[in-house]
PDB file of C-alpha atoms in Angstrom:
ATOM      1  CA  UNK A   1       0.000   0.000   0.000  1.00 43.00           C
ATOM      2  CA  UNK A   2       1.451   3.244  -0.857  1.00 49.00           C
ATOM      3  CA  UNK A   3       1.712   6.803   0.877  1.00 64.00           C
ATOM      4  CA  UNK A   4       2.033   8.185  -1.978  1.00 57.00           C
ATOM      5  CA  UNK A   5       1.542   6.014  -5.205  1.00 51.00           C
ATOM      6  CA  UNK A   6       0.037   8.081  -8.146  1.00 50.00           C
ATOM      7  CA  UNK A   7       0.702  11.718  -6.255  1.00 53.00           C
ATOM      8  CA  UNK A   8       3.840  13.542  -7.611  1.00 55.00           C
ATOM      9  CA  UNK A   9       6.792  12.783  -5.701  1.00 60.00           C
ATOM     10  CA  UNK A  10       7.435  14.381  -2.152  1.00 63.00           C
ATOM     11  CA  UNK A  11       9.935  17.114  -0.721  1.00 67.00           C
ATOM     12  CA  UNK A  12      12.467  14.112   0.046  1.00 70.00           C
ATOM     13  CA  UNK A  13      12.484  12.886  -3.889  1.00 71.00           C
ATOM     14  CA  UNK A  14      12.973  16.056  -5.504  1.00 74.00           C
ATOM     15  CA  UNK A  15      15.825  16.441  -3.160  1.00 78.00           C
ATOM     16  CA  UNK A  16      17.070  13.511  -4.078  1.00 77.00           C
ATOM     17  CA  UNK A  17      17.209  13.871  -7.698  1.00 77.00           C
ATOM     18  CA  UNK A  18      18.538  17.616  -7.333  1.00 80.00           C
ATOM     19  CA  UNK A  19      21.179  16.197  -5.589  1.00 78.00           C
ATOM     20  CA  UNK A  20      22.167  13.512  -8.206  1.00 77.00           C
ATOM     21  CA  UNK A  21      21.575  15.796 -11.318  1.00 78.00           C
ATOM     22  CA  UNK A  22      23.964  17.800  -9.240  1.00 79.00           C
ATOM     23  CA  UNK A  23      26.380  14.685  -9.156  1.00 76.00           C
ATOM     24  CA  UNK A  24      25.927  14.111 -12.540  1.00 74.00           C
ATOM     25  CA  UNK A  25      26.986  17.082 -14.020  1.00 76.00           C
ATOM     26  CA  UNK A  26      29.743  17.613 -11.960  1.00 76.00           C
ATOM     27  CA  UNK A  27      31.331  14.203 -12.557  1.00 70.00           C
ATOM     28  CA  UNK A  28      30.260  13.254 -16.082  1.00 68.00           C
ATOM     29  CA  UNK A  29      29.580  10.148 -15.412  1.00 68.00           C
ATOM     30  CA  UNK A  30      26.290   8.514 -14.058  1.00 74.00           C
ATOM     31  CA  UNK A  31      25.501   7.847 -10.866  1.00 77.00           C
ATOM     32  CA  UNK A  32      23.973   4.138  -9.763  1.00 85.00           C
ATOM     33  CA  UNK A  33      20.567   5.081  -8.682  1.00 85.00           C
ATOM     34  CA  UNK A  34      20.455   1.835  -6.820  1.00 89.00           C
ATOM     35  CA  UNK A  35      23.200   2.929  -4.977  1.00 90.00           C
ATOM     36  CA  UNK A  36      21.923   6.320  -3.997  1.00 88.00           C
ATOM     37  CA  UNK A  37      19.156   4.610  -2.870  1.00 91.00           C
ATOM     38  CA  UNK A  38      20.819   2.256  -0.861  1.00 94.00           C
ATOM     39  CA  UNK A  39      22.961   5.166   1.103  1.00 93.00           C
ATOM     40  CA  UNK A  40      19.809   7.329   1.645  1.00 93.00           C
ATOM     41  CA  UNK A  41      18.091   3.799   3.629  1.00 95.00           C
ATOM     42  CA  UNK A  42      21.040   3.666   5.063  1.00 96.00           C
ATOM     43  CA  UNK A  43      21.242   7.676   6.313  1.00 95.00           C
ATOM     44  CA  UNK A  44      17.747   7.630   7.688  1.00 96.00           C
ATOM     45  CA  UNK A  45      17.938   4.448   9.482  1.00 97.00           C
ATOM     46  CA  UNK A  46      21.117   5.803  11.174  1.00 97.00           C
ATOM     47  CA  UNK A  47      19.468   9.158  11.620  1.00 96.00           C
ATOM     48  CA  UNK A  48      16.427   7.168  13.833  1.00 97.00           C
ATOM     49  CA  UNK A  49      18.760   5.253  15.607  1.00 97.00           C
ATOM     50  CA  UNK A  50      20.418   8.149  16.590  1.00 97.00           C
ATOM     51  CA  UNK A  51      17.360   9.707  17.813  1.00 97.00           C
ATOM     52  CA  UNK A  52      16.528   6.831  19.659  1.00 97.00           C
ATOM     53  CA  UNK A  53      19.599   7.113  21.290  1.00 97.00           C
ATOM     54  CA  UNK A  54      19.338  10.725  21.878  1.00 96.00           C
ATOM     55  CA  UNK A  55      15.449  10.323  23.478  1.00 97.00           C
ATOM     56  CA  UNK A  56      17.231   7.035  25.484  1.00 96.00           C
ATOM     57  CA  UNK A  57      19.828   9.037  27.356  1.00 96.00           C
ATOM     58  CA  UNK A  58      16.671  11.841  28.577  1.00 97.00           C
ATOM     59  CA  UNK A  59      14.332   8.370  29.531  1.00 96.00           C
ATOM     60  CA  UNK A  60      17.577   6.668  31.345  1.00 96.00           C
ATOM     61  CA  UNK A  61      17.649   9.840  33.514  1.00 93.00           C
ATOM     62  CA  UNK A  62      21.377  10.501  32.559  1.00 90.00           C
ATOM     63  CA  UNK A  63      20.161  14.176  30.270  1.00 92.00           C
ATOM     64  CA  UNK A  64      16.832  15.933  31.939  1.00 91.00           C
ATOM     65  CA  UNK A  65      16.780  17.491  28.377  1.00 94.00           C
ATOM     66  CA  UNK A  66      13.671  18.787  26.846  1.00 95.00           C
ATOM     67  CA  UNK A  67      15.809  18.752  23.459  1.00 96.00           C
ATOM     68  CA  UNK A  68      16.756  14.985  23.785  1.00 96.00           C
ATOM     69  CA  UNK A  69      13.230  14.312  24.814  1.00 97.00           C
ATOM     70  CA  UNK A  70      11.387  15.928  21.692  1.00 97.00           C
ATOM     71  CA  UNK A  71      14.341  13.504  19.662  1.00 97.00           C
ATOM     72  CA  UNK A  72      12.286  10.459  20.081  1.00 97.00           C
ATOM     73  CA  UNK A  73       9.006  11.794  18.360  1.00 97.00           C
ATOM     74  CA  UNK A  74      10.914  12.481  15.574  1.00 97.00           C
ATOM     75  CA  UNK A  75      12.072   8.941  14.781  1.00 97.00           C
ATOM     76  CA  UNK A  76       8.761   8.274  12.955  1.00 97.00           C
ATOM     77  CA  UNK A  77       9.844  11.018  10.610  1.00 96.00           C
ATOM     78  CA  UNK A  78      12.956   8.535   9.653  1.00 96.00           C
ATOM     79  CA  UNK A  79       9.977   5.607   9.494  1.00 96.00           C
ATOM     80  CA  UNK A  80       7.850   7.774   7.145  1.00 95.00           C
ATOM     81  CA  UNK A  81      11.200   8.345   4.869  1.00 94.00           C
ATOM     82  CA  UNK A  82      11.640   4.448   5.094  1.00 95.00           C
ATOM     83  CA  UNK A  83       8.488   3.313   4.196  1.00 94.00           C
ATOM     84  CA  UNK A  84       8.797   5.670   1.255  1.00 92.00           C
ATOM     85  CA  UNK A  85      12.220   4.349   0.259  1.00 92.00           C
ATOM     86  CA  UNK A  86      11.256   0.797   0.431  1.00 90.00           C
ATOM     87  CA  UNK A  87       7.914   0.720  -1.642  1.00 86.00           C
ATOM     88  CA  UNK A  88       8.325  -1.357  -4.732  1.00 71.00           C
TER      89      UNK A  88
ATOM     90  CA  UNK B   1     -14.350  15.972  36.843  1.00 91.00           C
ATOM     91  CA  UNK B   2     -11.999  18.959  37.170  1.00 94.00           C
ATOM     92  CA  UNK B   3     -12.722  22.543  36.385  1.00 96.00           C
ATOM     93  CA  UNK B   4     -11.752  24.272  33.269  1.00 97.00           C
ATOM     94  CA  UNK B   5      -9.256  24.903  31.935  1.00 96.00           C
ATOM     95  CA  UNK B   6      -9.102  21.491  30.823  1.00 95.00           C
ATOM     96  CA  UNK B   7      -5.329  19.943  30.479  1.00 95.00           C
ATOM     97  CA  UNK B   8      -5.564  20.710  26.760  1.00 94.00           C
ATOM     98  CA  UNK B   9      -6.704  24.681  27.427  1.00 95.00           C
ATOM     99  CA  UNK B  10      -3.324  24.548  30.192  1.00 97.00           C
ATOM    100  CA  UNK B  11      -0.530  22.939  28.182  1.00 97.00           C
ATOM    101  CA  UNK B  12      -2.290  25.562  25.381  1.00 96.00           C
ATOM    102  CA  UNK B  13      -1.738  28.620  27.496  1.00 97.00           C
ATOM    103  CA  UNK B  14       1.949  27.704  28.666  1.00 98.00           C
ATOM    104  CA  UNK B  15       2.704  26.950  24.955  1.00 97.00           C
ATOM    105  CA  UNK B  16       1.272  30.719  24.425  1.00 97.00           C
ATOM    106  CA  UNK B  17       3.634  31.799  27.082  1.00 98.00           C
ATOM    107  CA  UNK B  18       6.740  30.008  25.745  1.00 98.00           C
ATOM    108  CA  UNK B  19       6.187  31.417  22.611  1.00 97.00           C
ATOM    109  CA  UNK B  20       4.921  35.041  23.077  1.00 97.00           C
ATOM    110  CA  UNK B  21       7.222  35.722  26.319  1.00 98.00           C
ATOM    111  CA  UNK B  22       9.975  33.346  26.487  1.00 98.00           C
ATOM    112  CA  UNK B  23      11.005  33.223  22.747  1.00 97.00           C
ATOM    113  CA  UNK B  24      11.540  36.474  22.413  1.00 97.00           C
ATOM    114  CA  UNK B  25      13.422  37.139  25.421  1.00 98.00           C
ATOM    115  CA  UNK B  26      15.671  34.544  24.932  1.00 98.00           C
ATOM    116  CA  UNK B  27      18.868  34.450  22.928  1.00 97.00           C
ATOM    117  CA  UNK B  28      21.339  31.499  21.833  1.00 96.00           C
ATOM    118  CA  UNK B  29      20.452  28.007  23.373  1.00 95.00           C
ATOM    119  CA  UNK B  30      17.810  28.889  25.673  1.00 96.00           C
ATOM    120  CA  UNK B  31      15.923  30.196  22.630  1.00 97.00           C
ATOM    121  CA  UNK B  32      16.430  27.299  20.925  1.00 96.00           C
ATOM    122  CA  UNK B  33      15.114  25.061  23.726  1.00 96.00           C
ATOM    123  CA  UNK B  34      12.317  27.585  24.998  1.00 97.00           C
ATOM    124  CA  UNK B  35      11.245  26.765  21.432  1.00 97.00           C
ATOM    125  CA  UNK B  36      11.672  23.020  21.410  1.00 97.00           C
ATOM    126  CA  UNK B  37       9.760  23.181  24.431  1.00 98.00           C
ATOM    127  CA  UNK B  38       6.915  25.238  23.588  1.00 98.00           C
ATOM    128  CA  UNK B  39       6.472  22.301  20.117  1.00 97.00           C
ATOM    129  CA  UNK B  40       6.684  19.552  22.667  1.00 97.00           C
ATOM    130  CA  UNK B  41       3.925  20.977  24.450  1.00 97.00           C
ATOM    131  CA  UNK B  42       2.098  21.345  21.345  1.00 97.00           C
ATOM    132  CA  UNK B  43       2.401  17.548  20.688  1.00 97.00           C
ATOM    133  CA  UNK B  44       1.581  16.598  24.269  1.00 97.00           C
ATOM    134  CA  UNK B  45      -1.558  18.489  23.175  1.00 96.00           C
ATOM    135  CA  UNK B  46      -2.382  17.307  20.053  1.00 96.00           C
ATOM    136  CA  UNK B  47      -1.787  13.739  22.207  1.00 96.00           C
ATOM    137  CA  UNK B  48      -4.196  13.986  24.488  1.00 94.00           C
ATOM    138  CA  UNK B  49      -6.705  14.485  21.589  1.00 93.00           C
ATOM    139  CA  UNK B  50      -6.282  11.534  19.539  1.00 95.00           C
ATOM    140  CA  UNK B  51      -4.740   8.902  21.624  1.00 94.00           C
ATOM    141  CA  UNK B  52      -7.186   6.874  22.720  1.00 93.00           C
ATOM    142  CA  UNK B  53      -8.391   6.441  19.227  1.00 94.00           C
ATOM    143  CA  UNK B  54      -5.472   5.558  18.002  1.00 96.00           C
ATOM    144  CA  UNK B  55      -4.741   3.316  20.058  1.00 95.00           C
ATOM    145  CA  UNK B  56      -7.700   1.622  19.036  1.00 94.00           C
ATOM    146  CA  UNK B  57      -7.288   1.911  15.616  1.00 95.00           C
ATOM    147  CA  UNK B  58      -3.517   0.443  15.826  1.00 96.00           C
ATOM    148  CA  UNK B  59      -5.271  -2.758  17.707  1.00 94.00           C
ATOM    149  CA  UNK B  60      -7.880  -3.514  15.417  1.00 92.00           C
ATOM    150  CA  UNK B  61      -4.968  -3.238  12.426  1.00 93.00           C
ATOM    151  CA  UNK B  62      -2.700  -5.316  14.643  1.00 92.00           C
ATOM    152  CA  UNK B  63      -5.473  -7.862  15.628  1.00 88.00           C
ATOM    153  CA  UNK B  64      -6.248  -8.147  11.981  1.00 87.00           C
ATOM    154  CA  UNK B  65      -3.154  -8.869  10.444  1.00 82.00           C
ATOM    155  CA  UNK B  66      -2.267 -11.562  13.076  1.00 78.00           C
ATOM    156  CA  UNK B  67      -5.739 -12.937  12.078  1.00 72.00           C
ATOM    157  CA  UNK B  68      -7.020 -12.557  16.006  1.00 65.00           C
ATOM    158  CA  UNK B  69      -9.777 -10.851  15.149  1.00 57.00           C
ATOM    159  CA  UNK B  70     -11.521 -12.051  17.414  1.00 62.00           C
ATOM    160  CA  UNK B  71      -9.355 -10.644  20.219  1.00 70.00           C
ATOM    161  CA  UNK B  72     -11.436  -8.380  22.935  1.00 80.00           C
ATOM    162  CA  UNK B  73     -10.230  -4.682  22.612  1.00 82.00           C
ATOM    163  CA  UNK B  74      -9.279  -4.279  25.981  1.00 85.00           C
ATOM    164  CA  UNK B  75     -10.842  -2.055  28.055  1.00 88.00           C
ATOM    165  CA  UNK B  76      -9.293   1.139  29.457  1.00 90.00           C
ATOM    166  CA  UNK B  77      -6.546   3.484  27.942  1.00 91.00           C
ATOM    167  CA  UNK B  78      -3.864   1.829  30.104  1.00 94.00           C
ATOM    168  CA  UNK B  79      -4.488  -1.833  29.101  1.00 94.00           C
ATOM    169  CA  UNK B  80      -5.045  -0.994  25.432  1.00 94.00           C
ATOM    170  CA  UNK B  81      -1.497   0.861  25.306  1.00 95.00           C
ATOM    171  CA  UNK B  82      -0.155  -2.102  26.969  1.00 95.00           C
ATOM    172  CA  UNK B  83      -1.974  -4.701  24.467  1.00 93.00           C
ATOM    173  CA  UNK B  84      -0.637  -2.903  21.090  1.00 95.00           C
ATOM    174  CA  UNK B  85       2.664  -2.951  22.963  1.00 95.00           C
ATOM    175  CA  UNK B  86       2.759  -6.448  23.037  1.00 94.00           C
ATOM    176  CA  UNK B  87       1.278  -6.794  19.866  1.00 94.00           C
ATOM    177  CA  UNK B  88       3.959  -4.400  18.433  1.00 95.00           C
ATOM    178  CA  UNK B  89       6.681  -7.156  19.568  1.00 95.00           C
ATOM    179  CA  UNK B  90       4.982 -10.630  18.519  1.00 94.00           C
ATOM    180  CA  UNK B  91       4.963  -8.177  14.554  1.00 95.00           C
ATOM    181  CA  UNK B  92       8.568  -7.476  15.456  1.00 96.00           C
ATOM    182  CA  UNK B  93       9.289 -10.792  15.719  1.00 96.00           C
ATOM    183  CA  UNK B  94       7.686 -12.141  12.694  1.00 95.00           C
ATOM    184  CA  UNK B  95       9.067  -9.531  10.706  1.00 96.00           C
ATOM    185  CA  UNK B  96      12.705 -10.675  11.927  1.00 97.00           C
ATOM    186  CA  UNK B  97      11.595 -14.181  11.261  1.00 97.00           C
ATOM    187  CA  UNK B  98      11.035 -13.111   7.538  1.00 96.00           C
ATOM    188  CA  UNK B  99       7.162 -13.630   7.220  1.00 95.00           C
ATOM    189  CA  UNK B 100       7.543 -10.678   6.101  1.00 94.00           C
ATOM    190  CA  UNK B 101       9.569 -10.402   3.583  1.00 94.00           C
ATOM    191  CA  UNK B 102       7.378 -11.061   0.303  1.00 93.00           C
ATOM    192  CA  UNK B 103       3.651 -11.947  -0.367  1.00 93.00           C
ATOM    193  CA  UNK B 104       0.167 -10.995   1.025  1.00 92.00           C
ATOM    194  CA  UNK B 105       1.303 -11.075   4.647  1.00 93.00           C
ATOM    195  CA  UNK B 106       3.916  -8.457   3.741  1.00 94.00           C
ATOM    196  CA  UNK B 107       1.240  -6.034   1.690  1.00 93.00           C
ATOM    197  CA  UNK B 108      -0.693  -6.119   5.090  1.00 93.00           C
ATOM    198  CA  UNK B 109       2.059  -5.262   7.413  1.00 95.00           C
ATOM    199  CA  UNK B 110       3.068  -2.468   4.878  1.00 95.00           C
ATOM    200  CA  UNK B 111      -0.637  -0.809   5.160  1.00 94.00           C
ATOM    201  CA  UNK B 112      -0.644  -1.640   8.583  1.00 96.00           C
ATOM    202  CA  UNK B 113       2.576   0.622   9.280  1.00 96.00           C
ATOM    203  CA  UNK B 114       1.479   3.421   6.755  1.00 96.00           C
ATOM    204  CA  UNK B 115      -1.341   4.002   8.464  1.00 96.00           C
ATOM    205  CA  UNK B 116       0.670   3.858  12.235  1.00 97.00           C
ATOM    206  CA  UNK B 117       2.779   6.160  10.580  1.00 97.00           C
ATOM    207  CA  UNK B 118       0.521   8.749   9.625  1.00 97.00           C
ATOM    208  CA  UNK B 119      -1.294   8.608  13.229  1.00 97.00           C
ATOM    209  CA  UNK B 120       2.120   9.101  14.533  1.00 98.00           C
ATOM    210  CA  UNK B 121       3.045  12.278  12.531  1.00 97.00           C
ATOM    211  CA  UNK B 122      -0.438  13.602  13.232  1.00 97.00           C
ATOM    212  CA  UNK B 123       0.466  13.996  16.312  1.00 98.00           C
ATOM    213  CA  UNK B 124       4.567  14.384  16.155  1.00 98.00           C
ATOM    214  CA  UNK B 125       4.687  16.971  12.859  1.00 96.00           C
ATOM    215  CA  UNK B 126       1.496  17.132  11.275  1.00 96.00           C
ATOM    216  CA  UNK B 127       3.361  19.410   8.489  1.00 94.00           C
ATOM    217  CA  UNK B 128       4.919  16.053   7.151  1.00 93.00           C
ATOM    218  CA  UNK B 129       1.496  13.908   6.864  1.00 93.00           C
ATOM    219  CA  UNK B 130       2.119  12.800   2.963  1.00 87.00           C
ATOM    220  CA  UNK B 131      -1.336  14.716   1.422  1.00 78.00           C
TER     221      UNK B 131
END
């Protein structure tokens, strides 16, 4: 089931392919969308384990920070980038 | 039941506060966190307005694509939170097992967390609910 099937593509897509038309021209020489893909899975699932970290240290007790705290609502963020990333 | 303001109409008016007051006399860090603070009281808030149907909604998904559908929705905010939670780790586990990984069973889990996702943004950033 898709989040966005049929819809044009989202802020994180258009970002993406700025990015590697950026690449592109700069390099002259293609870039292996498969493996872009595979590094961007791979930066948001690091990004939400981070966060979970972050939000882990304020529950633990070690950080009474509000900033750490408001880290572990945005892990579904990374989920929602995920989800996207993985739809075939 | 308690007078008004209601908790919603409190963590609204220190939010107000935060953000009219605090903000602005703040520089640097504090700023910064003033302002973290003042969203986190704005998703506290928007919280407290859908959670108990979400909840619900997240165990009749959950119930449904373990095929227990004939699982009692337990009653009481506490319980319920505690039944998805459980539920959350048996999908975990499947989903490590592989069941996952290809056919129906996968679709379902899929719509299953679309839709979790989307409660949880409603409530965590409701700027980045896909339209």
């Amino acid at each position: 089931v898709a989040l966005r099937r049929g819809r044009p593509p989202g802020r994180r897509a258009l970002r993406a392919r700025r990015v590697l038309r950026g690449v592109r021209a700069r390099r002259r020489h293609a870039v292996d969308p498969a493996a872009a893909r595979w590094w961007e899975i791979f930066g948001n699932l690091k990004w939400a384990i981070i966060c979970i970290m972050q939000a882990r240290t304020f529950l633990d007790g070690a950080v009474r920070s509000v900033e750490l705290a408001s880290l572990g609502r945005r892990v579904v963020e990374m989920e929602l980038e995920l989800l996207e990333l993985t739809e075939e | 039941v308690q007078d008004r303001p209601t908790v919603r109409e409190l963590l609204d008016a220190v939010r107000a506060f935060l953000e009219a007051d605090v903000v602005p006399a703040l520089h640097g860090p504090a700023r910064f966190h003033a302002l973290v603070a003042a969203n986190v009281l704005a998703i506290a808030g928007r919280e407290l307005a859908t959670e108990e149907a979400d909840l619900a909604a997240e165990w009749r998904r959950l119930a449904s694509a373990a095929r227990t559908a004939s699982a009692e929705t337990p009653a009481g905010t506490e319980a319920l939170r505690a039944a998805v939670r459980a539920s959350n780790e048996a999908l975990a586990a499947r989903i490590r097992r592989g069941d996952a990984d290809a056919g129906p069973y996968r679709d379902a889990v899929r719509a299953h967390l679309c839709a979790t996702v989307v409660e949880k943004l409603r409530v965590a950033n409701p700027r980045l609910v896909p339209s």
